[in-house]
GROMACS .gro file of C-alpha atoms in nm:
model
  265
    1UNK     CA    1   0.088   2.432   0.431
    2UNK     CA    2   0.373   2.186   0.487
    3UNK     CA    3   0.601   2.092   0.244
    4UNK     CA    4   0.519   1.737   0.297
    5UNK     CA    5   0.133   1.825   0.165
    6UNK     CA    6   0.260   2.039  -0.087
    7UNK     CA    7   0.533   1.742  -0.235
    8UNK     CA    8   0.217   1.517  -0.232
    9UNK     CA    9  -0.043   1.744  -0.402
   10UNK     CA   10   0.279   1.826  -0.677
   11UNK     CA   11   0.292   1.440  -0.714
   12UNK     CA   12  -0.050   1.381  -0.747
   13UNK     CA   13  -0.084   1.634  -1.023
   14UNK     CA   14   0.233   1.500  -1.186
   15UNK     CA   15   0.197   1.128  -1.205
   16UNK     CA   16   0.016   0.873  -1.076
   17UNK     CA   17   0.270   0.614  -0.920
   18UNK     CA   18   0.185   0.782  -0.581
   19UNK     CA   19  -0.131   0.662  -0.584
   20UNK     CA   20  -0.019   0.350  -0.685
   21UNK     CA   21   0.197   0.293  -0.427
   22UNK     CA   22  -0.037   0.414  -0.149
   23UNK     CA   23  -0.243   0.128  -0.308
   24UNK     CA   24   0.024  -0.118  -0.250
   25UNK     CA   25   0.075  -0.023   0.123
   26UNK     CA   26  -0.305  -0.056   0.126
   27UNK     CA   27  -0.296  -0.352   0.008
   28UNK     CA   28  -0.057  -0.510   0.218
   29UNK     CA   29  -0.203  -0.361   0.529
   30UNK     CA   30  -0.506  -0.561   0.468
   31UNK     CA   31  -0.346  -0.909   0.389
   32UNK     CA   32  -0.147  -0.886   0.671
   33UNK     CA   33  -0.434  -0.797   0.893
   34UNK     CA   34  -0.613  -1.091   0.752
   35UNK     CA   35  -0.303  -1.292   0.711
   36UNK     CA   36  -0.102  -1.235   1.028
   37UNK     CA   37   0.120  -1.539   0.993
   38UNK     CA   38   0.247  -1.403   0.688
   39UNK     CA   39   0.354  -1.076   0.839
   40UNK     CA   40   0.565  -1.200   1.125
   41UNK     CA   41   0.722  -0.907   1.367
   42UNK     CA   42   1.100  -0.938   1.389
   43UNK     CA   43   1.167  -1.036   1.737
   44UNK     CA   44   1.371  -0.816   1.917
   45UNK     CA   45   1.747  -0.842   2.039
   46UNK     CA   46   1.686  -0.778   2.415
   47UNK     CA   47   2.093  -0.750   2.454
   48UNK     CA   48   2.041  -0.383   2.325
   49UNK     CA   49   1.852  -0.115   2.457
   50UNK     CA   50   1.565   0.075   2.314
   51UNK     CA   51   1.764   0.402   2.266
   52UNK     CA   52   2.076   0.181   2.104
   53UNK     CA   53   1.829  -0.030   1.859
   54UNK     CA   54   1.670   0.311   1.761
   55UNK     CA   55   1.991   0.486   1.680
   56UNK     CA   56   2.120   0.176   1.461
   57UNK     CA   57   1.799   0.207   1.247
   58UNK     CA   58   1.830   0.557   1.221
   59UNK     CA   59   2.192   0.514   1.112
   60UNK     CA   60   2.078   0.263   0.843
   61UNK     CA   61   1.762   0.428   0.726
   62UNK     CA   62   1.859   0.772   0.679
   63UNK     CA   63   2.193   0.817   0.468
   64UNK     CA   64   2.034   0.617   0.186
   65UNK     CA   65   1.674   0.792   0.243
   66UNK     CA   66   1.869   1.130   0.261
   67UNK     CA   67   2.079   0.988  -0.125
   68UNK     CA   68   1.692   0.963  -0.276
   69UNK     CA   69   1.586   1.232  -0.152
   70UNK     CA   70   1.877   1.444  -0.296
   71UNK     CA   71   1.873   1.228  -0.625
   72UNK     CA   72   1.523   1.292  -0.701
   73UNK     CA   73   1.478   1.591  -0.516
   74UNK     CA   74   1.727   1.764  -0.752
   75UNK     CA   75   1.550   1.654  -1.073
   76UNK     CA   76   1.168   1.784  -0.943
   77UNK     CA   77   1.338   2.109  -0.840
   78UNK     CA   78   1.499   2.188  -1.139
   79UNK     CA   79   1.835   2.189  -1.004
   80UNK     CA   80   1.973   1.880  -1.198
   81UNK     CA   81   1.885   1.696  -1.495
   82UNK     CA   82   1.829   1.331  -1.462
   83UNK     CA   83   2.167   1.280  -1.626
   84UNK     CA   84   2.361   1.486  -1.365
   85UNK     CA   85   2.131   1.396  -1.086
   86UNK     CA   86   2.254   1.039  -1.205
   87UNK     CA   87   2.601   1.102  -1.149
   88UNK     CA   88   2.554   1.318  -0.793
   89UNK     CA   89   2.341   0.955  -0.710
   90UNK     CA   90   2.680   0.736  -0.788
   91UNK     CA   91   2.902   0.987  -0.615
   92UNK     CA   92   2.663   0.982  -0.315
   93UNK     CA   93   2.668   0.590  -0.349
   94UNK     CA   94   3.040   0.560  -0.349
   95UNK     CA   95   3.041   0.833   0.009
   96UNK     CA   96   2.758   0.577   0.130
   97UNK     CA   97   2.995   0.252   0.091
   98UNK     CA   98   3.277   0.448   0.267
   99UNK     CA   99   3.042   0.551   0.524
  100UNK     CA  100   2.926   0.174   0.563
  101UNK     CA  101   3.323   0.087   0.520
  102UNK     CA  102   3.185  -0.139   0.263
  103UNK     CA  103   3.384  -0.010  -0.030
  104UNK     CA  104   3.644  -0.196  -0.249
  105UNK     CA  105   3.816  -0.124  -0.556
  106UNK     CA  106   3.666  -0.441  -0.709
  107UNK     CA  107   3.310  -0.344  -0.657
  108UNK     CA  108   3.373  -0.055  -0.802
  109UNK     CA  109   3.517  -0.194  -1.103
  110UNK     CA  110   3.233  -0.447  -1.120
  111UNK     CA  111   2.978  -0.157  -1.115
  112UNK     CA  112   3.148  -0.004  -1.360
  113UNK     CA  113   3.160  -0.281  -1.565
  114UNK     CA  114   2.768  -0.327  -1.494
  115UNK     CA  115   2.736   0.024  -1.604
  116UNK     CA  116   2.882   0.004  -1.950
  117UNK     CA  117   2.683  -0.312  -2.023
  118UNK     CA  118   2.357  -0.129  -1.955
  119UNK     CA  119   2.435   0.185  -2.148
  120UNK     CA  120   2.605   0.006  -2.453
  121UNK     CA  121   2.253  -0.229  -2.467
  122UNK     CA  122   2.068   0.086  -2.430
  123UNK     CA  123   2.279   0.236  -2.759
  124UNK     CA  124   2.241  -0.030  -2.924
  125UNK     CA  125   1.870  -0.009  -2.910
  126UNK     CA  126   1.860   0.328  -2.968
  127UNK     CA  127   2.077   0.298  -3.295
  128UNK     CA  128   1.845  -0.023  -3.422
  129UNK     CA  129   1.548   0.188  -3.332
  130UNK     CA  130   1.636   0.507  -3.528
  131UNK     CA  131   1.734   0.267  -3.850
  132UNK     CA  132   1.367   0.100  -3.819
  133UNK     CA  133   1.241   0.434  -3.765
  134UNK     CA  134   1.380   0.584  -4.074
  135UNK     CA  135   1.325   0.268  -4.310
  136UNK     CA  136   0.971   0.254  -4.203
  137UNK     CA  137   0.932   0.639  -4.209
  138UNK     CA  138   1.076   0.633  -4.571
  139UNK     CA  139   0.853   0.328  -4.709
  140UNK     CA  140   0.544   0.570  -4.605
  141UNK     CA  141   0.443   0.250  -4.279
  142UNK     CA  142   0.372   0.569  -4.047
  143UNK     CA  143   0.110   0.652  -4.282
  144UNK     CA  144  -0.040   0.327  -4.288
  145UNK     CA  145  -0.034   0.323  -3.904
  146UNK     CA  146  -0.168   0.676  -3.841
  147UNK     CA  147  -0.447   0.607  -4.137
  148UNK     CA  148  -0.538   0.274  -3.937
  149UNK     CA  149  -0.535   0.433  -3.561
  150UNK     CA  150  -0.752   0.713  -3.695
  151UNK     CA  151  -1.037   0.467  -3.795
  152UNK     CA  152  -1.046   0.269  -3.469
  153UNK     CA  153  -1.391   0.268  -3.329
  154UNK     CA  154  -1.452   0.569  -3.074
  155UNK     CA  155  -1.175   0.761  -3.186
  156UNK     CA  156  -0.988   0.916  -2.907
  157UNK     CA  157  -1.112   0.654  -2.628
  158UNK     CA  158  -1.078   0.383  -2.874
  159UNK     CA  159  -0.699   0.491  -2.935
  160UNK     CA  160  -0.598   0.532  -2.630
  161UNK     CA  161  -0.789   0.166  -2.468
  162UNK     CA  162  -0.597  -0.011  -2.752
  163UNK     CA  163  -0.251   0.161  -2.718
  164UNK     CA  164  -0.285   0.106  -2.390
  165UNK     CA  165  -0.316  -0.272  -2.428
  166UNK     CA  166  -0.072  -0.301  -2.677
  167UNK     CA  167   0.195  -0.140  -2.428
  168UNK     CA  168   0.082  -0.385  -2.145
  169UNK     CA  169   0.091  -0.647  -2.329
  170UNK     CA  170   0.407  -0.601  -2.506
  171UNK     CA  171   0.573  -0.528  -2.166
  172UNK     CA  172   0.537  -0.895  -2.076
  173UNK     CA  173   0.786  -1.021  -2.360
  174UNK     CA  174   1.024  -0.693  -2.429
  175UNK     CA  175   1.186  -0.429  -2.243
  176UNK     CA  176   1.065  -0.073  -2.173
  177UNK     CA  177   1.380   0.079  -2.372
  178UNK     CA  178   1.231  -0.098  -2.683
  179UNK     CA  179   0.908   0.046  -2.636
  180UNK     CA  180   1.020   0.384  -2.541
  181UNK     CA  181   1.238   0.391  -2.871
  182UNK     CA  182   1.003   0.184  -3.098
  183UNK     CA  183   0.634   0.193  -3.012
  184UNK     CA  184   0.612   0.527  -2.863
  185UNK     CA  185   0.750   0.730  -3.146
  186UNK     CA  186   0.463   0.552  -3.377
  187UNK     CA  187   0.175   0.637  -3.175
  188UNK     CA  188   0.264   0.967  -3.007
  189UNK     CA  189   0.177   1.202  -3.352
  190UNK     CA  190  -0.113   1.025  -3.374
  191UNK     CA  191  -0.213   1.107  -3.025
  192UNK     CA  192  -0.092   1.452  -3.104
  193UNK     CA  193  -0.338   1.465  -3.419
  194UNK     CA  194  -0.626   1.363  -3.220
  195UNK     CA  195  -0.599   1.651  -2.974
  196UNK     CA  196  -0.502   1.437  -2.687
  197UNK     CA  197  -0.311   1.631  -2.381
  198UNK     CA  198   0.023   1.457  -2.446
  199UNK     CA  199   0.144   1.522  -2.069
  200UNK     CA  200  -0.165   1.278  -1.992
  201UNK     CA  201  -0.072   1.050  -2.266
  202UNK     CA  202   0.280   1.047  -2.129
  203UNK     CA  203   0.189   0.980  -1.790
  204UNK     CA  204  -0.036   0.695  -1.918
  205UNK     CA  205   0.244   0.542  -2.109
  206UNK     CA  206   0.512   0.586  -1.806
  207UNK     CA  207   0.227   0.406  -1.571
  208UNK     CA  208   0.218   0.130  -1.816
  209UNK     CA  209   0.596   0.082  -1.820
  210UNK     CA  210   0.631   0.071  -1.489
  211UNK     CA  211   0.370  -0.209  -1.510
  212UNK     CA  212   0.592  -0.401  -1.738
  213UNK     CA  213   0.871  -0.425  -1.456
  214UNK     CA  214   0.598  -0.668  -1.291
  215UNK     CA  215   0.496  -0.848  -1.541
  216UNK     CA  216   0.603  -1.190  -1.602
  217UNK     CA  217   0.795  -1.365  -1.763
  218UNK     CA  218   1.029  -1.097  -1.825
  219UNK     CA  219   0.943  -0.803  -1.514
  220UNK     CA  220   1.264  -0.680  -1.428
  221UNK     CA  221   1.159  -0.622  -1.057
  222UNK     CA  222   1.097  -1.005  -1.066
  223UNK     CA  223   1.483  -1.086  -1.124
  224UNK     CA  224   1.599  -0.840  -0.869
  225UNK     CA  225   1.347  -1.001  -0.634
  226UNK     CA  226   1.456  -1.326  -0.716
  227UNK     CA  227   1.822  -1.242  -0.689
  228UNK     CA  228   1.810  -1.140  -0.292
  229UNK     CA  229   1.525  -1.383  -0.194
  230UNK     CA  230   1.569  -1.700   0.028
  231UNK     CA  231   1.670  -1.998  -0.132
  232UNK     CA  232   1.333  -2.148  -0.045
  233UNK     CA  233   1.152  -1.880  -0.242
  234UNK     CA  234   1.070  -2.023  -0.608
  235UNK     CA  235   1.039  -1.802  -0.889
  236UNK     CA  236   0.671  -1.970  -0.954
  237UNK     CA  237   0.600  -1.809  -0.587
  238UNK     CA  238   0.746  -1.450  -0.683
  239UNK     CA  239   0.510  -1.480  -1.031
  240UNK     CA  240   0.198  -1.624  -0.803
  241UNK     CA  241   0.295  -1.296  -0.537
  242UNK     CA  242   0.317  -1.040  -0.807
  243UNK     CA  243  -0.033  -1.098  -0.946
  244UNK     CA  244  -0.229  -0.852  -0.713
  245UNK     CA  245   0.017  -0.574  -0.739
  246UNK     CA  246  -0.012  -0.614  -1.130
  247UNK     CA  247  -0.405  -0.591  -1.078
  248UNK     CA  248  -0.342  -0.301  -0.855
  249UNK     CA  249  -0.101  -0.108  -1.107
  250UNK     CA  250  -0.420  -0.198  -1.402
  251UNK     CA  251  -0.676  -0.032  -1.147
  252UNK     CA  252  -0.466   0.271  -1.103
  253UNK     CA  253  -0.412   0.278  -1.489
  254UNK     CA  254  -0.757   0.262  -1.555
  255UNK     CA  255  -0.837   0.568  -1.287
  256UNK     CA  256  -0.577   0.767  -1.460
  257UNK     CA  257  -0.749   0.717  -1.799
  258UNK     CA  258  -1.110   0.759  -1.687
  259UNK     CA  259  -1.043   1.024  -1.433
  260UNK     CA  260  -0.778   1.281  -1.537
  261UNK     CA  261  -0.908   1.529  -1.358
  262UNK     CA  262  -0.835   1.364  -1.008
  263UNK     CA  263  -0.452   1.389  -1.103
  264UNK     CA  264  -0.487   1.771  -1.249
  265UNK     CA  265  -0.477   1.670  -1.585
   0.00000   0.00000   0.00000
C-alpha cells in the first residue's frame, strides 16, 4: 500500500475533517459544472512557454506545501509537539520569505507583535476560565450541571445531541478558545461518566469547533476571506456563499455522530 493511501486511512481513523474536505471539493466541482460562469479558467499568458509556466507554478506551490507537510507531518509522526512544530513553522515561514525575497524587519516585527497579541488574549481567557471554573466548582455548579445532563431524555444520545447543538450555537457568537476552556471542562466529565468514547467525543467537539470558523457573524475564516477579497465582494456575499459549506460541515458532523464505526471509532 502506498504512503498516500496509508495517510488517508490514518486520517480517516483519526478525524473527520478529511471527509469534510472531500465534500467541499465535491460540492465545488458540482457547482462549477452547473454554473460554468462562476469558475472561469485563468487566461493563459502566451508570452511564456508551457515549460516555463509549469516551473513558475511549481516554484510557487512546492515551498509552501513542503512547509505544511513538515509542520503537520512532524505532529502526526510524533516527532514534535504542536508547540515545537509551530516554532518550526515560524522558522520555515522566515526561510520562505527570504526565498521569495520579501523578508523585511518591519514584517517580522509586525508578525511578532500580532503573535504576542494573540498569545496574551489566549492567556487572559485561560486565566479567566480557570477562575470561573474554580468558583463554579466550589459553589457546586458542576454537580448541578452533571445532574441536569444525566436527566436528559435519551441518555447518551440525548446528551450528545444537546451538547453538539449548544457548541454549534455558541460558535456563532464566541471564539473556539472560550468554548474549549469554559464549556468543554463542564461536559467532559459527564461524557466520561456516561461511558462515551472520549476520543470520539473529542473528534465531535473538534469538528463542531471547525464549523465555528465559518458561522457568521464572528467566524474567523469569514474575516480572513474578507481581508483578501476584491473590493466588489461584500460581507453579505461572503455570508451567503459560506452557507453551503456550513451545511456540509453539519452533515459530516452528523455522520461522525451516527456512524462512528466508519471513522474507526
